[in-house]
Coordinates of C-alpha atoms and ligand atoms in Angstrom, one line a residue:
M1 CA 15.5 -45.2 9.7
S2 CA 16.6 -42.6 12.2
D3 CA 13.8 -40.4 13.5
S4 CA 14.7 -36.7 12.9
R5 CA 12.6 -35.9 16.0
Q6 CA 14.6 -38.0 18.4
H7 CA 16.5 -35.2 20.0
I8 CA 13.4 -33.0 20.6
M9 CA 12.2 -33.5 24.2
P10 CA 8.9 -35.3 23.3
V11 CA 6.6 -33.2 25.4
Y12 CA 4.5 -32.7 22.3
N13 CA 3.4 -35.2 19.8
P14 CA 3.0 -33.5 16.5
P15 CA 1.7 -35.1 13.3
A16 CA 4.1 -35.9 10.4
E17 CA 3.4 -32.8 8.4
A18 CA 5.9 -30.0 8.5
F19 CA 5.0 -26.6 7.1
E20 CA 7.4 -24.7 5.0
R21 CA 5.5 -21.6 4.2
G22 CA 2.4 -19.7 5.1
E23 CA 0.3 -17.0 3.4
G24 CA -2.7 -15.4 5.0
V25 CA -4.9 -18.2 6.4
R26 CA -3.1 -20.9 4.4
L27 CA -0.1 -23.1 5.3
F28 CA 1.9 -25.1 2.8
T29 CA 4.1 -28.2 3.2
Q30 CA 7.3 -28.6 1.3
D31 CA 5.6 -31.0 -1.2
G32 CA 3.0 -28.3 -1.9
R33 CA 0.0 -29.6 0.2
E34 CA -2.2 -26.7 1.3
Y35 CA -4.0 -26.4 4.6
L36 CA -6.6 -23.9 5.9
D37 CA -5.3 -22.8 9.3
F38 CA -8.1 -22.5 11.8
V39 CA -5.9 -22.8 14.9
A40 CA -3.3 -20.2 14.1
G41 CA -0.6 -21.6 16.3
I42 CA -3.1 -21.6 19.2
A43 CA -4.6 -18.1 18.7
V44 CA -1.3 -16.6 17.9
S45 CA -1.1 -15.8 14.2
A46 CA -3.9 -13.2 14.5
L47 CA -3.0 -11.5 11.2
G48 CA -2.4 -14.9 9.5
H49 CA 0.9 -15.9 8.1
A50 CA 3.5 -13.7 6.4
H51 CA 1.5 -10.5 6.8
P52 CA 3.3 -8.0 4.5
A53 CA 3.4 -5.2 7.1
M54 CA 4.8 -7.6 9.8
V55 CA 7.4 -9.0 7.5
E56 CA 8.4 -5.5 6.4
A57 CA 8.7 -4.3 10.1
L58 CA 10.7 -7.3 11.1
Q59 CA 13.1 -7.2 8.2
T60 CA 13.7 -3.5 8.5
Q61 CA 14.4 -3.9 12.2
A62 CA 16.6 -6.9 11.7
A63 CA 19.0 -4.8 9.6
K64 CA 19.3 -2.2 12.3
I65 CA 19.4 -3.5 15.9
W66 CA 18.4 -6.8 17.4
H67 CA 19.1 -6.5 21.0
T68 CA 20.5 -4.1 23.6
S69 CA 18.8 -5.5 26.8
N70 CA 16.8 -3.3 29.2
M71 CA 20.0 -1.7 30.4
F72 CA 19.2 0.7 27.6
R73 CA 16.0 2.4 26.4
V74 CA 14.1 0.7 23.6
P75 CA 12.1 3.4 21.9
A76 CA 9.8 1.0 20.1
A77 CA 8.9 -0.5 23.5
E78 CA 8.0 3.0 24.9
E79 CA 5.9 3.6 21.8
L80 CA 4.0 0.3 22.1
A81 CA 3.5 0.7 25.9
A82 CA 2.0 4.1 25.3
K83 CA -0.4 2.7 22.7
M84 CA -1.4 -0.1 25.1
C85 CA -2.1 2.4 27.9
R86 CA -4.0 4.7 25.5
D87 CA -6.3 1.8 24.5
T88 CA -6.8 -0.1 27.7
F89 CA -7.3 0.4 31.5
A90 CA -3.5 0.3 32.0
D91 CA -0.9 2.8 32.9
R92 CA 2.2 0.6 33.1
V93 CA 3.6 -2.2 31.0
F94 CA 6.2 -4.9 31.6
F95 CA 7.2 -6.7 28.4
T96 CA 8.0 -10.4 28.5
N97 CA 8.8 -13.2 26.0
S98 CA 5.8 -15.4 26.6
G99 CA 2.4 -15.6 28.3
T100 CA 3.8 -17.6 31.2
E101 CA 6.2 -14.8 32.0
A102 CA 3.4 -12.2 31.9
V103 CA 1.6 -14.4 34.4
E104 CA 4.6 -14.5 36.7
C105 CA 4.9 -10.7 36.6
A106 CA 1.2 -10.5 37.4
I107 CA 1.4 -12.8 40.4
K108 CA 4.5 -11.0 41.7
T109 CA 3.0 -7.6 41.3
A110 CA -0.3 -8.6 43.1
R111 CA 1.6 -10.0 46.0
K112 CA 4.0 -7.1 46.2
F113 CA 1.1 -4.6 46.1
H114 CA -0.2 -6.0 49.4
W115 CA 3.2 -6.5 50.9
A116 CA 4.1 -2.9 50.3
K117 CA 0.9 -1.9 52.2
G118 CA 2.2 -3.9 55.1
D119 CA -0.3 -6.7 54.5
E120 CA 2.2 -9.5 54.2
E121 CA -0.4 -12.2 54.9
R122 CA -2.3 -11.3 51.8
F123 CA -0.6 -13.5 49.2
E124 CA -3.3 -15.9 48.2
I125 CA -4.3 -16.1 44.5
I126 CA -7.8 -17.5 43.7
T127 CA -8.2 -19.2 40.3
F128 CA -10.8 -21.4 38.7
S129 CA -11.1 -25.0 37.7
G130 CA -10.2 -25.5 34.0
A131 CA -7.8 -22.6 34.2
F132 CA -4.6 -22.5 32.1
H133 CA -1.9 -19.9 32.9
G134 CA 1.2 -21.4 31.4
R135 CA 3.9 -23.9 32.4
S136 CA 6.3 -22.2 34.8
L137 CA 6.1 -23.5 38.4
G138 CA 4.1 -20.4 39.4
A139 CA 1.8 -20.8 36.4
I140 CA 1.1 -24.5 36.9
N141 CA 0.3 -23.8 40.5
A142 CA -2.1 -21.1 39.5
G143 CA -3.6 -23.3 36.8
G144 CA -4.1 -26.1 39.3
N145 CA -4.4 -28.8 36.7
P146 CA -3.2 -32.0 38.5
N147 CA -1.8 -33.5 35.3
Y148 CA 0.6 -30.5 35.0
L149 CA 1.6 -30.5 38.7
K150 CA 2.2 -34.2 39.1
G151 CA 5.9 -35.0 39.6
F152 CA 7.1 -31.5 40.0
G153 CA 7.3 -31.4 43.7
P154 CA 5.0 -30.1 46.4
P155 CA 2.4 -27.6 45.3
L156 CA 3.3 -24.0 46.1
P157 CA 1.4 -22.4 48.9
G158 CA -0.7 -19.3 48.2
F159 CA -3.0 -20.7 45.5
C160 CA -6.6 -21.7 45.9
Q161 CA -9.0 -22.8 43.3
V162 CA -12.8 -22.7 43.0
A163 CA -15.2 -24.3 40.5
F164 CA -15.6 -22.4 37.2
G165 CA -18.8 -20.5 37.3
D166 CA -19.5 -21.0 41.0
M167 CA -19.9 -17.4 42.2
A168 CA -21.0 -18.6 45.7
A169 CA -17.8 -20.6 46.1
L170 CA -15.7 -17.7 45.0
E171 CA -17.4 -15.4 47.6
N172 CA -16.8 -18.1 50.2
A173 CA -13.1 -18.4 49.3
M174 CA -12.4 -14.7 49.6
S175 CA -10.8 -13.6 52.8
D176 CA -8.3 -11.2 54.2
K177 CA -5.7 -13.5 52.8
T178 CA -6.9 -13.0 49.2
A179 CA -4.3 -11.0 47.2
A180 CA -6.1 -11.4 43.9
V181 CA -8.7 -13.2 41.8
F182 CA -7.1 -14.4 38.6
I183 CA -9.3 -15.4 35.7
E184 CA -9.4 -15.9 32.0
P185 CA -12.5 -14.0 30.7
V186 CA -12.7 -16.9 28.1
Q187 CA -11.0 -20.1 29.2
G188 CA -8.9 -21.5 26.3
E189 CA -7.3 -24.8 27.2
G190 CA -10.1 -25.6 29.7
G191 CA -12.7 -26.0 27.0
V192 CA -13.2 -22.6 25.4
R193 CA -15.6 -21.5 28.0
A194 CA -16.7 -17.8 28.2
V195 CA -17.2 -16.4 31.7
P196 CA -20.7 -14.7 31.7
E197 CA -20.3 -11.0 31.4
E198 CA -22.4 -10.4 34.5
D199 CA -20.0 -12.7 36.5
L200 CA -17.0 -10.6 35.5
T201 CA -18.8 -7.5 36.7
A202 CA -19.7 -9.3 40.0
I203 CA -16.1 -10.5 40.4
R204 CA -14.8 -6.9 40.1
K205 CA -17.3 -5.9 42.8
L206 CA -16.3 -8.8 45.1
C207 CA -12.6 -7.8 44.7
D208 CA -13.4 -4.2 45.6
E209 CA -15.4 -5.3 48.7
H210 CA -12.6 -7.6 49.9
G211 CA -9.6 -5.3 49.0
A212 CA -8.3 -7.9 46.5
L213 CA -6.9 -7.2 43.1
L214 CA -8.5 -8.5 39.9
I215 CA -6.1 -10.0 37.3
Y216 CA -7.2 -11.1 33.9
D217 CA -5.3 -13.6 31.8
E218 CA -6.1 -12.4 28.3
V219 CA -3.2 -14.3 26.7
Q220 CA -5.5 -16.3 24.5
C221 CA -8.8 -14.5 24.5
G222 CA -7.4 -11.0 24.1
M223 CA -6.1 -8.9 21.2
G224 CA -9.2 -8.8 19.2
R225 CA -10.0 -12.5 19.4
T226 CA -13.5 -12.0 20.7
G227 CA -14.3 -8.9 18.6
K228 CA -13.3 -6.4 21.2
L229 CA -9.7 -5.5 21.8
F230 CA -9.8 -7.4 25.1
A231 CA -12.5 -9.9 26.0
H232 CA -13.4 -8.3 29.4
E233 CA -14.5 -5.2 27.5
W234 CA -17.8 -7.0 26.7
A235 CA -18.6 -6.7 30.4
E236 CA -19.6 -3.5 32.2
D237 CA -17.6 -2.1 35.0
A238 CA -15.2 -5.0 34.9
Q239 CA -11.8 -3.5 34.4
P240 CA -8.9 -5.3 36.0
D241 CA -6.0 -4.1 38.0
I242 CA -3.5 -6.3 36.2
M243 CA -3.8 -8.0 32.8
C244 CA -1.6 -10.6 31.1
V245 CA -1.3 -10.7 27.3
A246 CA 0.8 -12.6 24.8
K247 CA 0.0 -14.9 21.9
G248 CA -1.9 -12.6 19.5
V249 CA -0.1 -9.4 20.5
G250 CA 3.0 -10.7 18.7
G251 CA 1.1 -12.3 15.9
G252 CA 3.8 -15.1 15.8
F253 CA 6.8 -13.2 17.1
P254 CA 7.2 -14.4 20.7
F255 CA 6.3 -11.7 23.2
G256 CA 3.9 -10.9 26.0
A257 CA 3.2 -8.2 28.5
C258 CA 1.9 -7.6 32.0
L259 CA -0.2 -4.4 32.1
T260 CA -1.2 -2.7 35.4
T261 CA -2.8 0.4 36.7
E262 CA -0.6 3.1 38.1
E263 CA -1.8 2.4 41.7
T264 CA -1.0 -1.3 41.4
G265 CA 2.1 -1.2 39.3
I266 CA 3.8 1.4 41.3
V267 CA 5.2 -1.3 43.6
M268 CA 7.4 -2.6 40.8
Q269 CA 10.5 -0.5 41.0
P270 CA 14.2 -0.9 40.0
G271 CA 15.2 -4.4 41.1
S272 CA 11.7 -5.8 41.5
H273 CA 11.6 -7.7 38.3
G274 CA 13.4 -8.2 35.1
S275 CA 13.9 -9.9 31.7
T276 CA 16.9 -9.9 29.5
Y277 CA 14.9 -10.0 26.3
G278 CA 11.6 -8.6 27.3
G279 CA 10.6 -5.7 25.0
N280 CA 13.4 -6.6 22.6
P281 CA 13.6 -4.4 19.5
L282 CA 12.6 -7.2 17.1
A283 CA 9.5 -8.0 19.1
M284 CA 8.6 -4.4 19.6
A285 CA 8.9 -3.6 15.8
V286 CA 6.4 -6.4 15.1
G287 CA 4.2 -5.6 18.2
N288 CA 3.6 -2.0 17.1
V289 CA 2.4 -3.1 13.7
V290 CA 0.1 -5.7 15.1
W291 CA -1.3 -3.3 17.7
D292 CA -2.0 -0.6 15.1
I293 CA -3.9 -3.0 12.9
I294 CA -5.9 -4.8 15.5
S295 CA -6.8 -1.9 17.8
D296 CA -8.6 -0.2 14.9
E297 CA -12.3 -0.2 15.5
T298 CA -13.1 -1.0 11.8
F299 CA -10.9 -4.1 12.1
L300 CA -12.6 -5.2 15.3
A301 CA -16.1 -4.7 13.8
E302 CA -15.1 -7.0 10.9
V303 CA -13.9 -9.6 13.5
R304 CA -17.4 -9.4 15.1
R305 CA -19.1 -9.8 11.8
V306 CA -17.1 -12.8 10.6
A307 CA -17.4 -14.4 14.1
G308 CA -21.2 -14.4 13.5
T309 CA -20.6 -16.5 10.4
V310 CA -18.5 -18.9 12.4
S311 CA -21.1 -19.1 15.1
Q312 CA -23.9 -19.8 12.5
G313 CA -21.8 -22.4 10.9
L314 CA -21.0 -24.2 14.1
K315 CA -24.7 -24.1 15.2
S316 CA -25.6 -25.7 11.9
L317 CA -23.1 -28.5 12.6
A318 CA -24.7 -29.0 16.0
D319 CA -28.1 -29.3 14.3
T320 CA -26.9 -31.7 11.6
H321 CA -25.0 -34.0 14.0
P322 CA -27.1 -34.0 17.2
G323 CA -25.8 -37.4 18.2
K324 CA -22.2 -36.2 18.0
V325 CA -22.2 -32.5 18.9
V326 CA -23.2 -31.4 22.4
G327 CA -23.0 -27.7 21.7
V328 CA -21.1 -24.6 20.7
T329 CA -19.0 -22.7 23.2
G330 CA -16.7 -19.7 23.3
K331 CA -16.8 -16.1 22.1
G332 CA -16.0 -14.3 18.9
L333 CA -13.2 -16.1 17.0
L334 CA -12.3 -18.3 20.0
T335 CA -14.9 -20.9 19.6
G336 CA -15.4 -24.6 20.4
L337 CA -17.6 -27.4 19.2
Q338 CA -18.2 -29.6 22.2
L339 CA -18.4 -33.2 21.0
K340 CA -19.8 -36.4 22.6
A341 CA -16.3 -37.9 23.0
L342 CA -12.6 -37.1 22.6
P343 CA -12.2 -34.8 19.6
K344 CA -8.8 -36.1 18.5
P345 CA -10.1 -38.4 15.7
V346 CA -12.1 -35.5 14.2
Q347 CA -9.1 -33.2 14.5
N348 CA -7.0 -35.7 12.6
N349 CA -9.6 -36.3 9.9
C350 CA -10.0 -32.6 9.4
R351 CA -6.2 -32.3 8.9
D352 CA -6.3 -35.1 6.3
K353 CA -9.0 -33.1 4.5
G354 CA -6.8 -29.9 4.7
L355 CA -8.1 -28.1 7.7
L356 CA -6.1 -27.4 10.9
V357 CA -8.1 -27.1 14.1
G358 CA -7.2 -27.5 17.8
V359 CA -8.7 -29.3 20.7
A360 CA -9.3 -28.3 24.3
G361 CA -10.6 -29.8 27.5
N362 CA -14.2 -31.1 27.9
N363 CA -14.1 -32.8 24.4
V364 CA -14.0 -29.6 22.6
L365 CA -12.8 -29.1 19.0
R366 CA -11.2 -25.6 19.2
L367 CA -11.3 -23.0 16.5
A368 CA -9.0 -20.0 16.8
P369 CA -8.5 -18.9 13.2
P370 CA -6.5 -15.8 12.2
L371 CA -8.7 -12.7 12.7
I372 CA -8.5 -12.0 9.0
I373 CA -10.6 -14.9 7.8
Q374 CA -13.4 -14.3 5.3
D375 CA -16.8 -15.8 5.0
S376 CA -15.6 -18.2 2.2
D377 CA -12.9 -19.6 4.6
V378 CA -15.5 -20.2 7.2
R379 CA -17.8 -22.0 4.7
E380 CA -14.8 -24.2 3.6
A381 CA -13.9 -25.0 7.2
V382 CA -17.5 -25.8 8.2
G383 CA -17.8 -28.0 5.2
I384 CA -14.7 -30.0 6.2
I385 CA -15.8 -30.3 9.8
D386 CA -19.2 -31.5 8.6
A387 CA -17.6 -34.2 6.5
A388 CA -15.3 -35.3 9.3
L389 CA -18.1 -35.4 11.8
G390 CA -20.1 -37.5 9.3
E391 CA -17.3 -40.1 9.2
W392 CA -16.8 -40.1 12.9
T393 CA -18.3 -42.6 15.4
P394 CA -17.9 -41.2 19.0
E395 CA -16.1 -43.7 21.2
T396 CA -18.1 -44.2 24.3
Ligands
PLP401 C1 -1.0 -20.0 26.1 C2 -1.5 -19.4 27.4 C3 -0.6 -19.0 28.4 C4 0.9 -19.3 28.4 O1 1.5 -18.6 27.3 P1 3.0 -19.1 26.8 O2 3.3 -18.1 25.8 O3 2.8 -20.5 26.3 O4 3.9 -19.1 28.0 C5 -1.1 -18.5 29.6 N1 -2.4 -18.2 29.7 C6 -3.3 -18.6 28.7 C7 -4.7 -18.3 28.9 C8 -2.8 -19.2 27.6 O5 -3.7 -19.5 26.6

């Protein structure tokens, strides 16, 4: 039998199921099997699947104009950028097609900021162990994960990494070469680890003292996922100079953005950067709808409430399975159950029982459900994870 997957570059290893349709927090296969989606395409489908307002926006736009490139104005992009700047620290926005490209724009902007001030030697970007910033050459060098760097040539100069959570090491690493500190307020891939709020505040202060910029990667933890519009808003006096977003901002339509303050972003002028598709009318039609829904304080309050139900459920699992669960990690609706061994078998068993969950580093079973989940969905998910954990023997 020929394998219909044989021409797909096998950098992923998906299970056999293929989904045909989604509705809210549910996905359906062609033969009608139903799954509760608690991974949401890795924190992407923030409003679930086939949200009527998103479908309507995309269909309406699809009948009008798909693409003109940035040679021409895209009114919906101007509208979305204005909303982003109204609701965040930012004054300027560059739209991209992915998180990685938002990261590229952030790194380039930070370096150019110092270069434009005549400080050409200030190009070093400090990141943290366990970081994930995407898969471009720049992003894997920022992320510093040796598995992702191996085989792809010499590491790029200008990146330096310190241990997650080690504030003393960060302070030591900062110098007159430091262009920026680049951090995920909640690490996703690295094990769903939230940076303590007081550390974010301290990092902001350190950056100011050393004349370095602060860049947040909120690609995964942003856009309402932690119950605030952006995760760093939980911390006081911790606004960045630059922020990368993607994933949830498109709710499933691929786009991202790099947001900057006026002072920082001013260095990016005609010719500095570009993207053929970035801020494309289709993406912007969807992005405006997603922003309007998620930036609403009532919506965010409900995310915080249901996140409490998730947190309670996961804590109860930790109590029920003390020999198998190490603890609960993360923030809001980006949470992890840290297990005693590799979580893959539990993930697979959950899927067999109709629940989709993710995994992350540090033996973490990762939950990043659509932000529209209800308490009953949480109860169902926790029940399935409970059963899967009951059937699991951690391999040591
Ligand atoms: C997913 C992710 C990226 C990369 O986004 P892509 O859209 O896959 O390029 C960057 N940073 C973080 C924190 C992510 O979770």
